[in-house]
PDB file of C-alpha atoms and ligand atoms in Angstrom:
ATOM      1  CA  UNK H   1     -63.568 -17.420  23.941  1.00 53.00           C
ATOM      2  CA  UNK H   2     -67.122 -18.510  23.084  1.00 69.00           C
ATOM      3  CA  UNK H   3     -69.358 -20.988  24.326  1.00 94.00           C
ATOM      4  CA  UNK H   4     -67.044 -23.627  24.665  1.00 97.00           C
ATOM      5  CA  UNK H   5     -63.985 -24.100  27.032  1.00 98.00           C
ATOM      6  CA  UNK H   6     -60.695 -24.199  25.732  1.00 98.00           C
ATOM      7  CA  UNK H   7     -59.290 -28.101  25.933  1.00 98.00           C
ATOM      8  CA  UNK H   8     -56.527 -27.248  27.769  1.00 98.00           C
ATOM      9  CA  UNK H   9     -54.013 -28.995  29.694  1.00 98.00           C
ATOM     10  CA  UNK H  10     -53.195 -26.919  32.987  1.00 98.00           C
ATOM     11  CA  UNK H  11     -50.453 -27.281  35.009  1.00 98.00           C
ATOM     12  CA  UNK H  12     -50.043 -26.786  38.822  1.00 98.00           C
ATOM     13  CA  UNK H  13     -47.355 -27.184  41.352  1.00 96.00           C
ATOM     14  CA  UNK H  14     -46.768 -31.485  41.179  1.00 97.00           C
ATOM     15  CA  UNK H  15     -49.260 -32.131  39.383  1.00 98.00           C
ATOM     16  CA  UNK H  16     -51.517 -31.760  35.410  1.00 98.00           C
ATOM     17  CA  UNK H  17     -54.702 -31.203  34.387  1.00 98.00           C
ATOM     18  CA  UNK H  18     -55.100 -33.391  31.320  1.00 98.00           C
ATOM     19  CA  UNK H  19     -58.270 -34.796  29.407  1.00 98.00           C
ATOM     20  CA  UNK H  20     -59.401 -38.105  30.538  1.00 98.00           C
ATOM     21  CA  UNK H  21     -58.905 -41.654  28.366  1.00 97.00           C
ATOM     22  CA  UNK H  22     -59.820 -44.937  28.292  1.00 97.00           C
ATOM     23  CA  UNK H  23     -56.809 -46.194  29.891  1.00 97.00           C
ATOM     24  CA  UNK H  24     -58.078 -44.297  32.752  1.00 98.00           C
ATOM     25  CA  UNK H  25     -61.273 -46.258  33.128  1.00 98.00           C
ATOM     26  CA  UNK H  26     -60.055 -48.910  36.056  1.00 98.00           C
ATOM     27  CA  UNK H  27     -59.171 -46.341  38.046  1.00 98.00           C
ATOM     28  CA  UNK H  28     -61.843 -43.953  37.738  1.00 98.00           C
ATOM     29  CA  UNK H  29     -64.155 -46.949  38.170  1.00 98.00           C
ATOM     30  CA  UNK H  30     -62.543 -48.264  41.408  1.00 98.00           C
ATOM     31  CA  UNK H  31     -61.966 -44.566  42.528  1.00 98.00           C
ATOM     32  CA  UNK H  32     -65.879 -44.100  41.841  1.00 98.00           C
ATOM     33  CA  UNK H  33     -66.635 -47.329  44.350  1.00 98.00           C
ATOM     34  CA  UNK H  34     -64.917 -46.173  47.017  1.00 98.00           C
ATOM     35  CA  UNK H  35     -66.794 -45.350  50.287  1.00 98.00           C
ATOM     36  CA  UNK H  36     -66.224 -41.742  50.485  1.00 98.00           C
ATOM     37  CA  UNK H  37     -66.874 -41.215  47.151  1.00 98.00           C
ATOM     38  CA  UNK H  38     -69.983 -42.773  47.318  1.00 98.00           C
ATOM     39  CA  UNK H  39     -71.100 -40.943  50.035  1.00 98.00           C
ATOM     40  CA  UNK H  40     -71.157 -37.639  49.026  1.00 98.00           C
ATOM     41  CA  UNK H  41     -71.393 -37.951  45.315  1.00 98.00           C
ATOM     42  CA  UNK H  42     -74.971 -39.540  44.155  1.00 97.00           C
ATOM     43  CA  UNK H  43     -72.984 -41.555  41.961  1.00 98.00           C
ATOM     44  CA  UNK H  44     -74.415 -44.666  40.066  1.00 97.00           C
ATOM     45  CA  UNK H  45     -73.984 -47.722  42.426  1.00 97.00           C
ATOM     46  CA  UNK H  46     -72.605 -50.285  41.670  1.00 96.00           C
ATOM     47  CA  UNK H  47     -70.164 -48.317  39.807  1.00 98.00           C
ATOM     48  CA  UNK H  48     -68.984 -50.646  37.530  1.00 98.00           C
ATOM     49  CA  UNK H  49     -66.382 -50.617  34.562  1.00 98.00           C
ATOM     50  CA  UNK H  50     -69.050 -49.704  31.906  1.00 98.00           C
ATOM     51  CA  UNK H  51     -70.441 -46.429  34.044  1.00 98.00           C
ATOM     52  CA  UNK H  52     -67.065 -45.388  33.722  1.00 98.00           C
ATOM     53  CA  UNK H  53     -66.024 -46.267  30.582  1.00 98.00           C
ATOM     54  CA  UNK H  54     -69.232 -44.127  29.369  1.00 98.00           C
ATOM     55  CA  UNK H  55     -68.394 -41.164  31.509  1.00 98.00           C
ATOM     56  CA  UNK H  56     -64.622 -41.324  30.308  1.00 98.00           C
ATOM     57  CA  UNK H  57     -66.077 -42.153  26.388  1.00 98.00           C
ATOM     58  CA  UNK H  58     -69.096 -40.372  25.960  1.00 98.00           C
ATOM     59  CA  UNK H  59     -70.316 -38.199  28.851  1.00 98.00           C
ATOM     60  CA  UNK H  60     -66.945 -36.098  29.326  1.00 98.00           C
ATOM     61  CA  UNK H  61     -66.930 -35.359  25.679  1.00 98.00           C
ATOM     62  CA  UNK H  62     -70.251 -34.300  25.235  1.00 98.00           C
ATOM     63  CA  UNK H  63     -69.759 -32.031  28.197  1.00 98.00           C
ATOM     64  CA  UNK H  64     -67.192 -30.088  26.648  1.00 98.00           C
ATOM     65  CA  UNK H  65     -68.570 -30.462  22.843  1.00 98.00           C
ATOM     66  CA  UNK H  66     -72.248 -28.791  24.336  1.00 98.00           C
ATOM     67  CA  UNK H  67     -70.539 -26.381  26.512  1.00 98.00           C
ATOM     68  CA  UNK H  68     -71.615 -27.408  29.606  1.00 98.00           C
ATOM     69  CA  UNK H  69     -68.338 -27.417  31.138  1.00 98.00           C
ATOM     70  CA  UNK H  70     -65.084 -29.345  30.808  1.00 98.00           C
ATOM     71  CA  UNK H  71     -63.539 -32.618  32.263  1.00 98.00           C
ATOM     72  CA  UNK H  72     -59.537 -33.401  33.346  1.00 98.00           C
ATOM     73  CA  UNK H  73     -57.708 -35.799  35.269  1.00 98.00           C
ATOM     74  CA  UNK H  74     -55.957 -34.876  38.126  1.00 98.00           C
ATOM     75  CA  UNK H  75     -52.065 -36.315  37.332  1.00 98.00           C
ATOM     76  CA  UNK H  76     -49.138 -36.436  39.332  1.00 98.00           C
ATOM     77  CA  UNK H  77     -46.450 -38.777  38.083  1.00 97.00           C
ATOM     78  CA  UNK H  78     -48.874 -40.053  35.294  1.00 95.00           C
ATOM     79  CA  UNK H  79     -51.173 -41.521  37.435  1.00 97.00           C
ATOM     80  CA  UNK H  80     -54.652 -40.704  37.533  1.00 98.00           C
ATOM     81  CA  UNK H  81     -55.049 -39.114  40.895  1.00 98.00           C
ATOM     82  CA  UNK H  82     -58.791 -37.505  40.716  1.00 98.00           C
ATOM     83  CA  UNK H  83     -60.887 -35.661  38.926  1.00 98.00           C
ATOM     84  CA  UNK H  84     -62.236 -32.164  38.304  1.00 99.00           C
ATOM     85  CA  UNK H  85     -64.656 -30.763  36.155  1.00 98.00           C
ATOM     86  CA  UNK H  86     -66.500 -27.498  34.951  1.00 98.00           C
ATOM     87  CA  UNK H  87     -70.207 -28.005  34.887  1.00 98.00           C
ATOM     88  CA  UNK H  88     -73.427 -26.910  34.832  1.00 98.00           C
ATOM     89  CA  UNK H  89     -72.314 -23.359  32.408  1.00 98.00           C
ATOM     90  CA  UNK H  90     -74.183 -20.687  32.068  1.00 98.00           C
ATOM     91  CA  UNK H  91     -72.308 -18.589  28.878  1.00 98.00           C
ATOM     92  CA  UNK H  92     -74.578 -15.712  29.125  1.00 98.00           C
ATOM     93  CA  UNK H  93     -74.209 -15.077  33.045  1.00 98.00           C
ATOM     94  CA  UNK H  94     -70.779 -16.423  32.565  1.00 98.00           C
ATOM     95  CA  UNK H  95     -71.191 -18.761  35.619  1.00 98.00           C
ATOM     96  CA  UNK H  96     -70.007 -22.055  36.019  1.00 98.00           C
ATOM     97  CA  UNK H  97     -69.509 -24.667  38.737  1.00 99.00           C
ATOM     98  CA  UNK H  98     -66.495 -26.889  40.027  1.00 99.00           C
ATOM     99  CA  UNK H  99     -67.048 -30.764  41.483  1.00 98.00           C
ATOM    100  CA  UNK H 100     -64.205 -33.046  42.034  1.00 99.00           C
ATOM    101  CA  UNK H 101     -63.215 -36.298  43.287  1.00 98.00           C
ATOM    102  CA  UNK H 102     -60.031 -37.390  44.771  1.00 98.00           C
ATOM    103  CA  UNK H 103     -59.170 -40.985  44.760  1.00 98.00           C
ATOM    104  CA  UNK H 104     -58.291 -42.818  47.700  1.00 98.00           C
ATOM    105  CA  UNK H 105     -54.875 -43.370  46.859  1.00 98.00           C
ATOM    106  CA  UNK H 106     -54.017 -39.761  46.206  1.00 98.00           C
ATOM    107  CA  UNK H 107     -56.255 -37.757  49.498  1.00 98.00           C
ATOM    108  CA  UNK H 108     -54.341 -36.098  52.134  1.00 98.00           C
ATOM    109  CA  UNK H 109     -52.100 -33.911  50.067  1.00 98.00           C
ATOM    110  CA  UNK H 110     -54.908 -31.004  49.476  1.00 98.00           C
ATOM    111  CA  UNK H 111     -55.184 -31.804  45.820  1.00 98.00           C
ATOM    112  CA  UNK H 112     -58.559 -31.194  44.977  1.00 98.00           C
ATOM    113  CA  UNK H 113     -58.083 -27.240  46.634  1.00 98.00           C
ATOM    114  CA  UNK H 114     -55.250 -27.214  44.296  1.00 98.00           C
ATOM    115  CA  UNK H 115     -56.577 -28.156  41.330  1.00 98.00           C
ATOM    116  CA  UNK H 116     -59.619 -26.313  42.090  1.00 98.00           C
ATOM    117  CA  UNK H 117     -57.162 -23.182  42.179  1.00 98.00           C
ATOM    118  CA  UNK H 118     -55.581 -23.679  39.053  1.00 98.00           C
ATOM    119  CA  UNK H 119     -58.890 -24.496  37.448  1.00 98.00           C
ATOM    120  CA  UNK H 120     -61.136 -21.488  38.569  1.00 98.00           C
ATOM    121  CA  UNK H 121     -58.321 -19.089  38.038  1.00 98.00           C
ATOM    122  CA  UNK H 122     -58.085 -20.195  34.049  1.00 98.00           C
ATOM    123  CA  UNK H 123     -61.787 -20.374  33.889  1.00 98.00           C
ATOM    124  CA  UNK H 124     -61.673 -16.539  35.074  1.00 98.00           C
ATOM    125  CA  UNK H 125     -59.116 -15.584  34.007  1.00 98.00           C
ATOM    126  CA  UNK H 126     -58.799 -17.031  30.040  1.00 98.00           C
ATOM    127  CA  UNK H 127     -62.453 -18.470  29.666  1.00 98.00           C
ATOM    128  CA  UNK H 128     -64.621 -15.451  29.929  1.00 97.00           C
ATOM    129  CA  UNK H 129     -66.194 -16.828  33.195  1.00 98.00           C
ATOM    130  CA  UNK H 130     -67.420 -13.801  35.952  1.00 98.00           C
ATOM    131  CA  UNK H 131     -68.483 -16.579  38.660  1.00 98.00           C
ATOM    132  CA  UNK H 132     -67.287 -20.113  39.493  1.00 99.00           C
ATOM    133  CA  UNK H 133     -69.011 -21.654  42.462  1.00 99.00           C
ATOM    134  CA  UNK H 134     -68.315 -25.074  44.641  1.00 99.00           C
ATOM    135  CA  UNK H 135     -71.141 -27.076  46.731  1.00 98.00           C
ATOM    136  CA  UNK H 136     -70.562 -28.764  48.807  1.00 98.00           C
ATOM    137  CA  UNK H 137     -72.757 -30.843  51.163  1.00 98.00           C
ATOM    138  CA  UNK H 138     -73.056 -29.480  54.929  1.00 98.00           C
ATOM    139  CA  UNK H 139     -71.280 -32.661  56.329  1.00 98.00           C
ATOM    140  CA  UNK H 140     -68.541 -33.050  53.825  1.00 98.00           C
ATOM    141  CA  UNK H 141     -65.772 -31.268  55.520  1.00 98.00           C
ATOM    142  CA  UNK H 142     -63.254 -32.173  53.463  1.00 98.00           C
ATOM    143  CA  UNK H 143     -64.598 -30.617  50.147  1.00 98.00           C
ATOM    144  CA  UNK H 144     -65.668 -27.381  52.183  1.00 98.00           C
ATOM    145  CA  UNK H 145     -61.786 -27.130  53.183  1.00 98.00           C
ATOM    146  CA  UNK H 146     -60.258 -27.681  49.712  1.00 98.00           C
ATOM    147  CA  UNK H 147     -63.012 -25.064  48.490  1.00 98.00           C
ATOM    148  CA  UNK H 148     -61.554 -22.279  50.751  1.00 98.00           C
ATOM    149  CA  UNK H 149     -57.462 -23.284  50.230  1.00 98.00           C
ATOM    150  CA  UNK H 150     -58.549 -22.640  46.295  1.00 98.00           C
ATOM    151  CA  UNK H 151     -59.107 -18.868  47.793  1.00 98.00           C
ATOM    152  CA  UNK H 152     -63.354 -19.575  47.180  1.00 98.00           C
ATOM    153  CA  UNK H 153     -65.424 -17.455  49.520  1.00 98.00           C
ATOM    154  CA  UNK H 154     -68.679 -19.079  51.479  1.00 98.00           C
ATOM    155  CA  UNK H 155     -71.579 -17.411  50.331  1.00 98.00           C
ATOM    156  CA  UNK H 156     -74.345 -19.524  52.679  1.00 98.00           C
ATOM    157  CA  UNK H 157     -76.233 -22.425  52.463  1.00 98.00           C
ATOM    158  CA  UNK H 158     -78.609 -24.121  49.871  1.00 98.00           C
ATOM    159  CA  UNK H 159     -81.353 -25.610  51.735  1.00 98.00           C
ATOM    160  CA  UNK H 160     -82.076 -28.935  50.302  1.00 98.00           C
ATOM    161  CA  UNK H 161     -80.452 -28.217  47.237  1.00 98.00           C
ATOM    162  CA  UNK H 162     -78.293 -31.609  46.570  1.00 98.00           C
ATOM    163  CA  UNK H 163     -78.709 -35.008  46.548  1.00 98.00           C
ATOM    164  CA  UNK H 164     -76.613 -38.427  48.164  1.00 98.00           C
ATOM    165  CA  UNK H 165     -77.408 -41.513  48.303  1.00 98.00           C
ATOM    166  CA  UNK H 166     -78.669 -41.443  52.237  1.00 97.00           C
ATOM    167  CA  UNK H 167     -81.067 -38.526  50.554  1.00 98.00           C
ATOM    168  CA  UNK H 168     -81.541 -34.860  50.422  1.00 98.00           C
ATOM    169  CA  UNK H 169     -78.619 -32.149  51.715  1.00 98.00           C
ATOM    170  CA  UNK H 170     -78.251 -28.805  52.242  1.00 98.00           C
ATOM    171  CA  UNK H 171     -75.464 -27.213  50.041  1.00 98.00           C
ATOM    172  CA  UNK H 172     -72.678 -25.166  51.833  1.00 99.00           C
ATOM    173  CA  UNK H 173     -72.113 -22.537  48.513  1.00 99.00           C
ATOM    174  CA  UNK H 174     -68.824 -21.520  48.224  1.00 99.00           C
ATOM    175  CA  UNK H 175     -67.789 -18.539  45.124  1.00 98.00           C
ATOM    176  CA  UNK H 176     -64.707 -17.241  43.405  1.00 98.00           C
ATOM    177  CA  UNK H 177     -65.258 -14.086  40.960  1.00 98.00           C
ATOM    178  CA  UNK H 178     -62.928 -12.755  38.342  1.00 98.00           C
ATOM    179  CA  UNK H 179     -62.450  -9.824  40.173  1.00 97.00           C
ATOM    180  CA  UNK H 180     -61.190 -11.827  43.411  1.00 97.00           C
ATOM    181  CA  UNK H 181     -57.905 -12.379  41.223  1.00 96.00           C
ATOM    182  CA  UNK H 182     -56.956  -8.981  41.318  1.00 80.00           C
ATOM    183  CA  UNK H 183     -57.227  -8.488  45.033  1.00 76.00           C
ATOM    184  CA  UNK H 184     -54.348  -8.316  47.455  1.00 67.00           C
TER     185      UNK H 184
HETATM  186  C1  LIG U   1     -63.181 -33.908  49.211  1.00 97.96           C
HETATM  187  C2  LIG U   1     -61.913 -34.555  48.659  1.00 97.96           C
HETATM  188  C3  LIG U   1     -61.851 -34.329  47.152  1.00 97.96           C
HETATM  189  C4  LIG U   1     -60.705 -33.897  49.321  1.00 97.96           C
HETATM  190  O1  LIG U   1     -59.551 -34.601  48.949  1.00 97.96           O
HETATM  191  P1  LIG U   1     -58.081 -33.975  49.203  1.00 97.96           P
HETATM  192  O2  LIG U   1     -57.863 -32.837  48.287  1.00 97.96           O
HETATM  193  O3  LIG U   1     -57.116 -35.081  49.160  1.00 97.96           O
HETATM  194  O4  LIG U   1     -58.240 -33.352  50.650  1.00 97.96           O
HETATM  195  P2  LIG U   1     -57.371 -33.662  51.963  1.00 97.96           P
HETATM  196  O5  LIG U   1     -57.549 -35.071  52.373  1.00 97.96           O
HETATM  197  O6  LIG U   1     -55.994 -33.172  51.710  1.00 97.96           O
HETATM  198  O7  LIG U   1     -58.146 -32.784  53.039  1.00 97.96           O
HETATM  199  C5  LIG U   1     -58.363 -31.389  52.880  1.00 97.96           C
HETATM  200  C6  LIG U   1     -58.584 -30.821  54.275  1.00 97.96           C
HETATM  201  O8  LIG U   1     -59.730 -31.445  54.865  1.00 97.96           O
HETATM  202  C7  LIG U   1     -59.356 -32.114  56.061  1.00 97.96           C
HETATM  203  N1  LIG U   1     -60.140 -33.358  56.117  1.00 97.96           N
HETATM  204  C8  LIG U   1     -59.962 -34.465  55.378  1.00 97.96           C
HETATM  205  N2  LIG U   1     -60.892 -35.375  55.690  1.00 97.96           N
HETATM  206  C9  LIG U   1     -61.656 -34.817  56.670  1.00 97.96           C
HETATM  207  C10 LIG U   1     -62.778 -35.274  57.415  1.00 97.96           C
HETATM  208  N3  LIG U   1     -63.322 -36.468  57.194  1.00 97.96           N
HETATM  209  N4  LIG U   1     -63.307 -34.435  58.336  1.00 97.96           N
HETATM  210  C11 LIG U   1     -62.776 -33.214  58.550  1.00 97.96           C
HETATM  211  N5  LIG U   1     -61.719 -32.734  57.860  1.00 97.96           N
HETATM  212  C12 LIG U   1     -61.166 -33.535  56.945  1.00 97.96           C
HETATM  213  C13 LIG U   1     -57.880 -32.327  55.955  1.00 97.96           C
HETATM  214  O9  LIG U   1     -57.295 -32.440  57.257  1.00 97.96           O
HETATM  215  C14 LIG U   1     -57.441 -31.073  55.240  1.00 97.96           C
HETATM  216  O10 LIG U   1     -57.434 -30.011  56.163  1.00 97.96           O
HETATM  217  P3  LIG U   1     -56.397 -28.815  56.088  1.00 97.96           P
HETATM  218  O11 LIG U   1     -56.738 -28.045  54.811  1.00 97.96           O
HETATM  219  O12 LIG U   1     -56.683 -28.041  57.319  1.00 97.96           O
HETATM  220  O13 LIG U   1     -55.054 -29.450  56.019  1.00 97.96           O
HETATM  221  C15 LIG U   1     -61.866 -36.090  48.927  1.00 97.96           C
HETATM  222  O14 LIG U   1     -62.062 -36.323  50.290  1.00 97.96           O
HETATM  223  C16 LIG U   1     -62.905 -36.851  48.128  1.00 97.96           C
HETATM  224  O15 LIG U   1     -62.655 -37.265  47.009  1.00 97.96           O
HETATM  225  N6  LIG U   1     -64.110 -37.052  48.716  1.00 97.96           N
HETATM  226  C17 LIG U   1     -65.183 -37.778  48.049  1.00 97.96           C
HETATM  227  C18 LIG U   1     -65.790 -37.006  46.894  1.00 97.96           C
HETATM  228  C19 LIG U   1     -66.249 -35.619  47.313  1.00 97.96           C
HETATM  229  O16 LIG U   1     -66.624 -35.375  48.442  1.00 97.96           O
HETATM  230  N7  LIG U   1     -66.234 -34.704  46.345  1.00 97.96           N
HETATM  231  C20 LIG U   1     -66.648 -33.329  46.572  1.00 97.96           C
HETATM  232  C21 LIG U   1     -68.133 -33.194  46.495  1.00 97.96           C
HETATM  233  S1  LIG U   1     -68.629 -31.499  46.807  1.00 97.96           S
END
């Protein structure tokens, strides 16, 4: 425990938490064009093959080499089924933040509240961390829901704290602690 995550693979119920590769950059890059995606993650656009390639190559591994947070692919049978990350670390508050990203193919089985689970409970739990948080953006439903199956609490709401590509949201905050693990 330091100021650096663990590289860890995790594993939940159906499905890993494993570090991403470069085989996985056609699906993170058509994951990354679809719609939904787009809309509620200010992701470059067009997202093409070489936006992913240097998230999966160079972004990812400097996240985790600078301690900022940590990167893994969402797998269930060995396919590439989202992504989650740590982000945004603060070592000395021991506070860090969750995003994710489903990919079409895989939504509709309440992954991203699972892996969300597995991954704040090992950040808290193994990683030193006090506070993990989720935002998500007042109209994206889907994300708030997957936030509170993963057990997070909602704290309130960021005014104008995030961006998309239509422009400026308000953030819905959502917060797990370490000490929420040891209550009934
Ligand atoms: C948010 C996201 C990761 C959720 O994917 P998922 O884990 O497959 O979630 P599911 O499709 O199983 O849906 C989770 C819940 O939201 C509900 N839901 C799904 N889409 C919804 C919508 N458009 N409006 C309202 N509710 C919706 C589901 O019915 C389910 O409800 P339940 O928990 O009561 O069963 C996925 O939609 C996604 O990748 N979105 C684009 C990227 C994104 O928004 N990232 C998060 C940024 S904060």
């Amino acid at each position: 425990m330091g100021n650096q995550f663990a590289d860890d693979v995790l594993a939940g119920d159906g499905f890993r938490l494993t570090p991403l590769g470069s085989a996985d950059i056609e699906d993170v890059t058509s994951a990354c064009r679809d719609e939904v995606t787009q809309r509620w993650l200010p992701l470059p656009s067009p997202y093409t093959s070489d936006v992913a390639r240097a998230f999966v190559e160079e972004i990812a591994p400097r996240m985790h080499a600078s301690g900022a947070g940590l990167v893994r692919r969402i797998e269930v049978a060995g396919r590439l089924c989202g992504v989650i990350d740590l982000k945004a670390t603060d070592w000395r508050v021991r506070a860090t933040e969750i995003g994710y990203w489903v990919a079409p193919w895989a939504r509709g089985h309440g992954l991203a509240g699972k892996a969300s689970r597995v991954l704040a409970d090992w950040a808290l739990s193994t990683q030193g961390m006090a506070r993990v948080v989720i935002c998500c953006a007042t109209g994206n439903v889907a994300s708030q829901k997957a936030a509170v199956s993963a057990g997070f609490s909602h704290e309130g709401r960021a005014r104008s704290a995030g961006i998309v590509h239509a422009g400026r949201v308000d953030l819905e905050v959502f917060s797990k602690l370490s000490s929420d693990l040891d209550a009934p």
